[in-house]
Every structure is written in structure tokens, then in C-alpha cells.
């Protein structure tokens, strides 16, 4: 028997819907929200309103592309948490109404679990157990996956996420939001060894990016003379702008390289500790070309089998929610209509 799932993702500023049959993606529609550009970040209230406008056409297109009728669906999956509460509520309420109207089960999906499962969308797929470094705008985790529904977070950030480190660095450089993809772009022409940023010494498998942020702040205030605050090196705003302008590619490449080494050094420790050599990356930051390349090289060196989702499955999308919904369906993990969205990072591990 084939299982068809319609999935809805609305945790932040992308309205997305996808259909999968037996875990294979039939359609994957995503609509971004331009309205936030002028504000330099996502404005939650505007995001909720845009979701309300976008959700019907996005779901309709996902059904059309898949060549399916709503009545054919075996379940409706949606992102329950974490994210912006107003945004999540739009997707949750829409999914609940659909499930009720076609009298089919509802499946609440954790966004971070879905990011990990993006690695099961296409062949080749990792064998279990595998490790996944999930790097997004709000989270940075190393997850040990025993099965699609049995996951354990074995390391995570104690402050900013890797995506935030990219976005906040970009903001300090005067680049628009979200700055991660722009740092990636400029870094491709830059020298990653030109400027040195410190690597934090955090015990175990946890991450920290706060120190890097502070060191970039002082580095720019001091036009690269030092990474710590020194009054005598402090320059004017115009001098700072000129320094950034003249050295943008090298600065981006050096920042990106440090973020990548912080991530991969912890991943190496996790692989050693767990003795697992099937290793994946996931989340928006796994779209970063430098990280994809360095991850592949590290994998070759340590004889890992490495897996990276296709670009469209790295950043937020509904295909990953559909696949997560499929595995939850197989495990009989359904939710009743009283389930609510949650902004907080609810537990998806066991
Ligand atoms: O997974 P995602 O789309 O949304 C969340 O769940 O947060 O991740 C978004 C994050 C943002 O911080 C964005 O700047 C970052 O992923 N990102 C990148 C790249 N593409 C997206 N960071 C670095 N390089 C990229 N190419
Ligand atoms: Zn995400």
C-alpha cells in the first residue's frame, strides 16, 4: 500500500508545502517573504500575515505538482515547533482544518528532526546509526540517530547558532539579512588565512559562537590590528567602512573558515567518541559551499561516509517535513486535533 503525505512548513518566513509518496518527494513548493528585507531581519507579525496570504496557493500548487487530490492524502503533517509562534500557528491551524475536513490523521513534526531526516530524501541514504551536524539559523546540534524516530542530541550550542554567527557577522560588515549566503559568496574570492579569529575552548561536544562575534566586533573597530578591544586602535566609522570595503572577501573567507573549523572539529570528536562513520550535515548552513567542501574533505581523511542534502532540502522546506511525517506515520506516531504549535524547542529525542 502506498502512503501519501501532505506537509506544511511555516516556522519562520517561508511558506512551504510538499507531497511525498512512500517517502519520495512528488512536489516541493516554497514561497519566501520579501517584506522583511527592508527591516534587516524577520518581523514576526508580518511573517504571520504573509503566511496567511500564501498558504492556500502554496498548498494548491503542491497538490497540482504532485498530481494528487486532497482526498488521496493518508495524513497531513505540519511543523509544530520550534519557530515563531504566529507563523507556526498559521501552518498548524491550516493542517488541522485539512485533516478534519478529509478525516485523515494529523502528524506534528519537530523542525530540527525534519532537518536531520532531509538526509533520507534521496539516495544514497546513510545507514543507522549515523551522526548529523544540524546547523540552522536558530540551532546547532550534533545528533546521534538510531532510527528515523530515535534521535539523541549529543552536542549543541551554549549561545548563538552557527547561522546566527553568519548572520550577525554579516550585519557587522553592513551586509543585508540573511547574511549567511552573502558571506558564502564573498568568501569564494577571499583568502581564508589572511585574518585569524580565535577558536573557543568549550568542553565536550558543545559549541559556542559568542566569543567569535565579540572578536569580529573588535577586529572591525581596530581595522584588523587586533581582535581584542584597544582604545588606541579604535577608528572612525568611515575608516571602518573603508577597511571593510577594501578587504571584504578576505574578511568573509576568514570568518567562514573559523565557523567551519569550530563545527568540524566538534564533529570529528563526536565521530571518534561514538565510533560512528556514517555522517551527515543538515540545516540552512549546510548550504554553505565552504562547509560542504570542507566536510567532504574531512570525510575523505577520516574515512567517513558523508551525506549532504540537495541545496533545496538544506534551507527550510516542506519536503523534509513530509519525509519526517512519513516515518512518523510508519511508526504510528499520530497527533489529535488538540495538538498546538510551540515556539519553544520541544523535545524530539528519546
Ligand atoms: O534551516 P534554515 O533555513 O532556517 C532555520 O531553521 O533557522 O537556516 C537559516 C540559516 C540562516 O542563518 C542563513 O544565513 C543560513 O542558514 N544560511 C547560510 C547559507 N544559506 C543559508 N549560511 C551560510 N552560507 C550559506 N550559503
Ligand atoms: Zn530550519
Coordinates of C-alpha atoms and ligand atoms in Angstrom, one line a residue:
X1 CA 0.0 0.0 0.0
X2 CA 1.4 3.4 -0.9
X3 CA 1.3 6.2 1.7
X4 CA 0.7 9.8 0.6
X5 CA 1.5 12.7 3.0
X6 CA 0.9 16.4 2.5
X7 CA 3.2 18.5 4.6
X8 CA 3.2 22.2 5.6
X9 CA 6.1 24.2 6.9
X10 CA 5.7 27.7 8.3
X11 CA 8.1 28.0 11.2
X12 CA 9.8 31.3 10.1
X13 CA 9.5 33.4 6.9
X14 CA 8.9 30.7 4.3
X15 CA 5.5 29.2 3.5
X16 CA 6.1 25.8 2.1
X17 CA 4.1 22.7 1.2
X18 CA 5.2 19.3 -0.2
X19 CA 3.7 15.9 -1.0
X20 CA 5.5 12.6 -0.7
X21 CA 4.6 9.1 -1.7
X22 CA 6.3 6.4 0.4
X23 CA 9.0 8.9 1.3
X24 CA 9.6 10.0 -2.3
X25 CA 9.0 13.7 -3.0
X26 CA 6.3 14.4 -5.6
X27 CA 6.2 18.1 -5.1
X28 CA 8.0 20.7 -3.1
X29 CA 6.7 24.3 -3.2
X30 CA 8.2 27.2 -1.3
X31 CA 7.4 30.9 -1.2
X32 CA 9.7 33.4 0.5
X33 CA 8.7 36.7 2.1
X34 CA 10.3 39.8 0.6
X35 CA 8.5 42.1 3.1
X36 CA 11.3 41.6 5.7
X37 CA 14.2 42.8 3.6
X38 CA 13.8 46.4 4.4
X39 CA 13.8 45.7 8.2
X40 CA 17.1 43.7 8.3
X41 CA 15.5 40.7 9.9
X42 CA 12.2 38.7 10.1
X43 CA 9.4 40.8 11.6
X44 CA 7.1 38.1 13.3
X45 CA 3.8 39.9 12.8
X46 CA 4.5 40.5 9.1
X47 CA 5.6 36.9 8.7
X48 CA 2.3 35.6 10.2
X49 CA 0.3 37.8 7.8
X50 CA 2.3 36.7 4.8
X51 CA 1.8 33.0 5.7
X52 CA -2.0 33.6 5.8
X53 CA -1.8 35.1 2.3
X54 CA 0.5 32.4 0.9
X55 CA -0.7 29.2 2.4
X56 CA -3.7 28.4 0.2
X57 CA -1.9 29.0 -3.1
X58 CA 1.2 27.1 -1.9
X59 CA -0.8 24.1 -0.8
X60 CA -2.8 24.2 -4.1
X61 CA 0.4 24.2 -6.1
X62 CA 1.9 21.4 -4.1
X63 CA -1.2 19.2 -4.8
X64 CA -1.2 20.2 -8.5
X65 CA 2.5 19.4 -9.0
X66 CA 2.1 16.1 -7.3
X67 CA -1.0 15.3 -9.4
X68 CA -3.0 14.4 -6.4
X69 CA -6.3 15.2 -4.8
X70 CA -6.7 16.2 -1.2
X71 CA -8.9 13.1 -0.6
X72 CA -6.0 10.9 -1.7
X73 CA -3.8 12.0 1.2
X74 CA -3.3 9.5 4.0
X75 CA -2.1 12.1 6.6
X76 CA -1.4 15.8 7.0
X77 CA 2.0 16.7 8.5
X78 CA 3.0 20.1 9.8
X79 CA 5.8 21.8 11.6
X80 CA 4.8 22.0 15.3
X81 CA 7.9 23.6 16.8
X82 CA 10.2 25.4 17.2
X83 CA 9.9 28.7 15.5
X84 CA 7.9 32.0 15.5
X85 CA 4.6 31.2 17.3
X86 CA 2.4 33.4 15.0
X87 CA 4.0 31.7 11.9
X88 CA 3.7 28.2 13.3
X89 CA 0.1 28.7 14.3
X90 CA -0.9 29.5 10.7
X91 CA 0.5 26.2 9.5
X92 CA -0.8 24.2 12.5
X93 CA -4.4 25.6 12.2
X94 CA -4.4 25.0 8.4
X95 CA -3.1 21.4 8.8
X96 CA -5.7 20.7 11.5
X97 CA -8.5 22.0 9.4
X98 CA -7.4 19.9 6.4
X99 CA -7.1 16.8 8.5
X100 CA -10.5 17.4 9.9
X101 CA -12.1 18.0 6.6
X102 CA -10.7 14.9 4.9
X103 CA -11.0 12.8 8.1
X104 CA -7.3 11.7 8.0
X105 CA -4.7 11.6 10.7
X106 CA -2.6 14.6 11.7
X107 CA 1.2 14.3 12.3
X108 CA 3.0 17.1 14.3
X109 CA 6.7 17.3 13.2
X110 CA 9.7 18.8 15.0
X111 CA 11.5 21.1 12.6
X112 CA 15.0 20.0 13.8
X113 CA 14.2 16.3 13.5
X114 CA 13.0 17.1 9.9
X115 CA 16.2 18.9 9.1
X116 CA 18.1 15.7 10.0
X117 CA 15.7 13.5 8.0
X118 CA 16.3 15.6 4.9
X119 CA 19.3 13.2 4.5
X120 CA 16.8 10.3 3.9
X121 CA 15.1 12.1 1.0
X122 CA 17.4 10.9 -1.8
X123 CA 19.8 8.0 -2.5
X124 CA 22.3 7.3 -1.3
X125 CA 21.0 7.3 2.3
X126 CA 23.1 6.9 5.4
X127 CA 22.9 3.6 7.4
X128 CA 21.8 3.8 11.0
X129 CA 23.3 4.7 13.4
X130 CA 24.5 8.0 11.9
X131 CA 25.6 11.3 13.2
X132 CA 24.1 14.6 11.9
X133 CA 25.5 18.1 12.4
X134 CA 22.4 20.2 12.1
X135 CA 23.3 23.9 11.6
X136 CA 20.4 26.3 11.1
X137 CA 19.5 29.9 12.0
X138 CA 18.4 29.0 15.5
X139 CA 20.2 25.8 16.3
X140 CA 23.5 24.0 16.2
X141 CA 23.4 20.4 17.2
X142 CA 25.2 17.1 16.8
X143 CA 22.5 14.4 16.7
X144 CA 23.0 10.6 17.1
X145 CA 20.3 8.9 15.0
X146 CA 19.5 5.3 15.9
X147 CA 16.4 5.3 13.6
X148 CA 14.3 8.0 11.9
X149 CA 12.3 8.4 15.1
X150 CA 15.1 7.7 17.7
X151 CA 17.5 10.6 18.0
X152 CA 19.7 11.9 20.7
X153 CA 21.3 15.4 20.9
X154 CA 24.9 14.8 22.0
X155 CA 26.2 18.3 21.5
X156 CA 24.7 21.7 21.0
X157 CA 25.5 25.4 21.1
X158 CA 25.5 27.1 24.5
X159 CA 24.8 30.5 23.0
X160 CA 24.4 31.6 19.3
X161 CA 23.7 29.1 16.5
X162 CA 26.1 28.8 13.5
X163 CA 23.5 30.5 11.3
X164 CA 23.3 33.4 13.7
X165 CA 27.1 33.6 13.7
X166 CA 27.0 34.0 9.9
X167 CA 24.1 36.5 10.0
X168 CA 25.5 38.6 12.9
X169 CA 28.9 38.7 11.3
X170 CA 27.3 39.8 8.0
X171 CA 25.4 42.5 9.8
X172 CA 28.6 43.9 11.4
X173 CA 30.0 44.0 7.8
X174 CA 27.0 46.1 6.7
X175 CA 25.5 43.2 4.6
X176 CA 21.7 42.7 4.4
X177 CA 19.8 39.9 6.2
X178 CA 20.2 37.0 5.9
X179 CA 23.9 37.4 5.6
X180 CA 25.0 33.8 5.5
X181 CA 24.6 33.3 1.8
X182 CA 26.4 36.6 1.1
X183 CA 29.4 35.7 3.3
X184 CA 29.5 32.4 1.4
X185 CA 29.5 34.4 -1.9
X186 CA 32.3 36.8 -1.0
X187 CA 34.3 34.1 0.8
X188 CA 34.7 32.3 -2.6
X189 CA 37.0 35.1 -3.8
X190 CA 38.8 35.6 -0.5
X191 CA 41.9 34.3 1.4
X192 CA 40.7 32.4 4.4
X193 CA 44.1 32.5 6.1
X194 CA 44.5 36.3 5.9
X195 CA 42.9 37.1 9.3
X196 CA 42.9 35.0 12.4
X197 CA 39.8 34.6 14.7
X198 CA 40.0 32.6 17.9
X199 CA 38.6 29.1 18.3
X200 CA 36.6 28.8 21.6
X201 CA 37.6 26.2 24.1
X202 CA 34.3 24.6 25.1
X203 CA 34.4 21.2 26.8
X204 CA 32.8 18.1 25.3
X205 CA 30.7 18.3 22.1
X206 CA 29.1 21.7 22.8
X207 CA 29.6 24.8 20.6
X208 CA 29.9 28.5 21.3
X209 CA 29.9 31.4 18.8
X210 CA 29.6 34.4 21.2
X211 CA 33.4 34.9 21.5
X212 CA 33.8 34.9 17.7
X213 CA 31.1 37.6 17.4
X214 CA 32.9 39.8 20.0
X215 CA 36.3 39.2 18.4
X216 CA 34.9 40.3 15.0
X217 CA 33.4 43.4 16.6
X218 CA 36.8 44.5 18.0
X219 CA 38.7 43.4 14.8
X220 CA 36.5 45.8 12.8
X221 CA 36.7 48.6 15.3
X222 CA 40.5 48.2 15.2
X223 CA 40.6 47.7 11.4
X224 CA 42.2 44.3 11.8
X225 CA 45.1 45.3 14.1
X226 CA 43.8 43.2 17.0
X227 CA 40.8 41.0 18.0
X228 CA 40.6 42.5 21.5
X229 CA 39.5 45.9 22.5
X230 CA 42.3 48.5 22.3
X231 CA 41.4 52.2 22.7
X232 CA 44.5 53.4 20.8
X233 CA 43.5 51.3 17.7
X234 CA 39.9 52.5 17.6
X235 CA 39.0 54.1 14.3
X236 CA 36.2 56.3 13.0
X237 CA 33.1 54.8 11.3
X238 CA 34.3 56.0 7.9
X239 CA 37.7 54.3 8.4
X240 CA 36.0 51.1 9.5
X241 CA 33.7 51.2 6.4
X242 CA 36.8 51.7 4.1
X243 CA 38.6 48.8 5.8
X244 CA 35.6 46.5 5.3
X245 CA 35.2 47.6 1.7
X246 CA 38.9 47.1 0.8
X247 CA 39.1 43.7 2.5
X248 CA 35.5 42.2 2.3
X249 CA 36.4 38.9 0.5
X250 CA 39.3 38.1 2.8
X251 CA 37.3 39.0 6.0
X252 CA 34.3 36.9 4.8
X253 CA 36.6 34.0 3.9
X254 CA 38.5 34.2 7.3
X255 CA 35.2 34.3 9.3
X256 CA 33.7 31.5 7.3
X257 CA 36.8 29.4 7.8
X258 CA 36.7 29.8 11.6
X259 CA 33.0 28.9 11.8
X260 CA 33.7 25.8 9.7
X261 CA 36.7 24.7 11.8
X262 CA 34.6 25.1 15.0
X263 CA 31.9 22.9 13.5
X264 CA 34.1 20.2 12.0
X265 CA 36.4 19.9 15.0
X266 CA 33.5 19.0 17.2
X267 CA 32.1 16.7 14.6
X268 CA 35.5 14.9 14.5
X269 CA 35.4 14.5 18.3
X270 CA 31.8 13.1 18.1
X271 CA 32.8 10.6 15.4
X272 CA 35.7 9.5 17.5
X273 CA 33.7 9.2 20.7
X274 CA 30.8 7.3 19.2
X275 CA 32.8 5.3 16.6
X276 CA 30.2 6.1 14.0
X277 CA 31.3 6.7 10.4
X278 CA 28.1 7.5 8.6
X279 CA 28.0 11.2 9.0
X280 CA 25.5 13.9 7.7
X281 CA 25.1 17.6 7.7
X282 CA 21.7 19.4 7.6
X283 CA 20.0 22.8 8.1
X284 CA 20.4 26.2 6.3
X285 CA 24.1 26.5 7.0
X286 CA 24.8 23.1 5.3
X287 CA 24.0 25.1 2.1
X288 CA 27.4 26.9 2.6
X289 CA 29.8 25.9 -0.1
X290 CA 32.8 26.1 2.1
X291 CA 31.3 23.8 4.7
X292 CA 30.1 21.3 2.1
X293 CA 33.6 21.2 0.6
X294 CA 35.5 21.0 4.0
X295 CA 33.0 18.4 5.2
X296 CA 33.7 16.2 2.2
X297 CA 37.5 16.6 2.6
X298 CA 37.3 15.8 6.3
X299 CA 35.2 12.7 5.5
X300 CA 37.8 11.5 3.0
X301 CA 40.6 12.0 5.5
X302 CA 38.8 10.1 8.3
X303 CA 37.2 7.5 6.0
X304 CA 33.6 8.6 6.9
X305 CA 30.7 8.0 4.6
X306 CA 29.4 11.6 4.2
X307 CA 25.9 12.7 3.2
X308 CA 24.7 16.2 2.4
X309 CA 21.1 17.0 1.3
X310 CA 20.5 18.7 -2.0
X311 CA 20.6 22.5 -1.6
X312 CA 16.8 22.9 -1.7
X313 CA 16.5 20.4 1.2
X314 CA 19.1 22.2 3.4
X315 CA 17.3 25.5 3.9
X316 CA 13.7 25.5 5.2
X317 CA 11.4 23.4 3.1
X318 CA 8.3 21.2 3.4
X319 CA 9.9 18.1 1.7
X320 CA 11.8 17.4 4.9
X321 CA 8.5 17.7 6.9
X322 CA 6.8 15.3 4.5
X323 CA 9.6 12.7 4.9
X324 CA 9.6 13.1 8.7
X325 CA 5.8 12.7 8.6
X326 CA 6.2 9.5 6.5
X327 CA 8.5 7.9 9.1
X328 CA 6.2 9.0 11.9
X329 CA 3.3 7.5 10.0
X330 CA 5.1 4.2 9.7
X331 CA 5.8 4.3 13.5
X332 CA 2.1 5.1 14.2
X333 CA 3.0 8.4 15.7
X334 CA -0.2 10.5 15.2
X335 CA -1.5 13.5 17.0
X336 CA -5.0 14.5 17.8
X337 CA -6.6 17.8 16.9
X338 CA -5.9 19.3 20.3
X339 CA -2.2 19.5 19.5
X340 CA -0.9 23.0 19.5
X341 CA 2.1 24.8 18.0
X342 CA 5.0 25.7 20.3
X343 CA 7.6 28.4 19.8
X344 CA 10.0 26.6 22.3
X345 CA 12.4 23.9 21.3
X346 CA 10.2 20.9 22.5
X347 CA 11.9 17.6 22.9
X348 CA 12.2 15.4 19.9
X349 CA 14.7 13.0 21.2
X350 CA 14.3 9.8 23.2
Ligands
LIG1 O1 17.5 26.0 8.3 P1 17.2 27.4 7.9 O2 16.8 27.7 6.5 O3 16.2 28.1 8.9 C1 16.2 27.8 10.3 O4 15.7 26.7 10.7 O5 16.8 28.6 11.0 O6 18.6 28.2 8.3 C2 18.7 29.6 8.0 C3 20.1 30.0 8.3 C4 20.4 31.5 8.2 O7 21.1 31.8 9.4 C5 21.1 31.7 6.9 O8 22.0 32.8 6.9 C6 21.9 30.4 6.9 O9 21.0 29.4 7.3 N1 22.4 30.1 5.5 C7 23.7 30.1 5.2 C8 23.8 29.8 3.8 N2 22.5 29.6 3.3 C9 21.7 29.8 4.4 N3 24.8 30.3 5.9 C10 26.0 30.3 5.3 N4 26.1 30.0 4.0 C11 25.0 29.8 3.2 N5 25.2 29.5 1.9
LIG2 ZN1 15.2 25.3 9.6

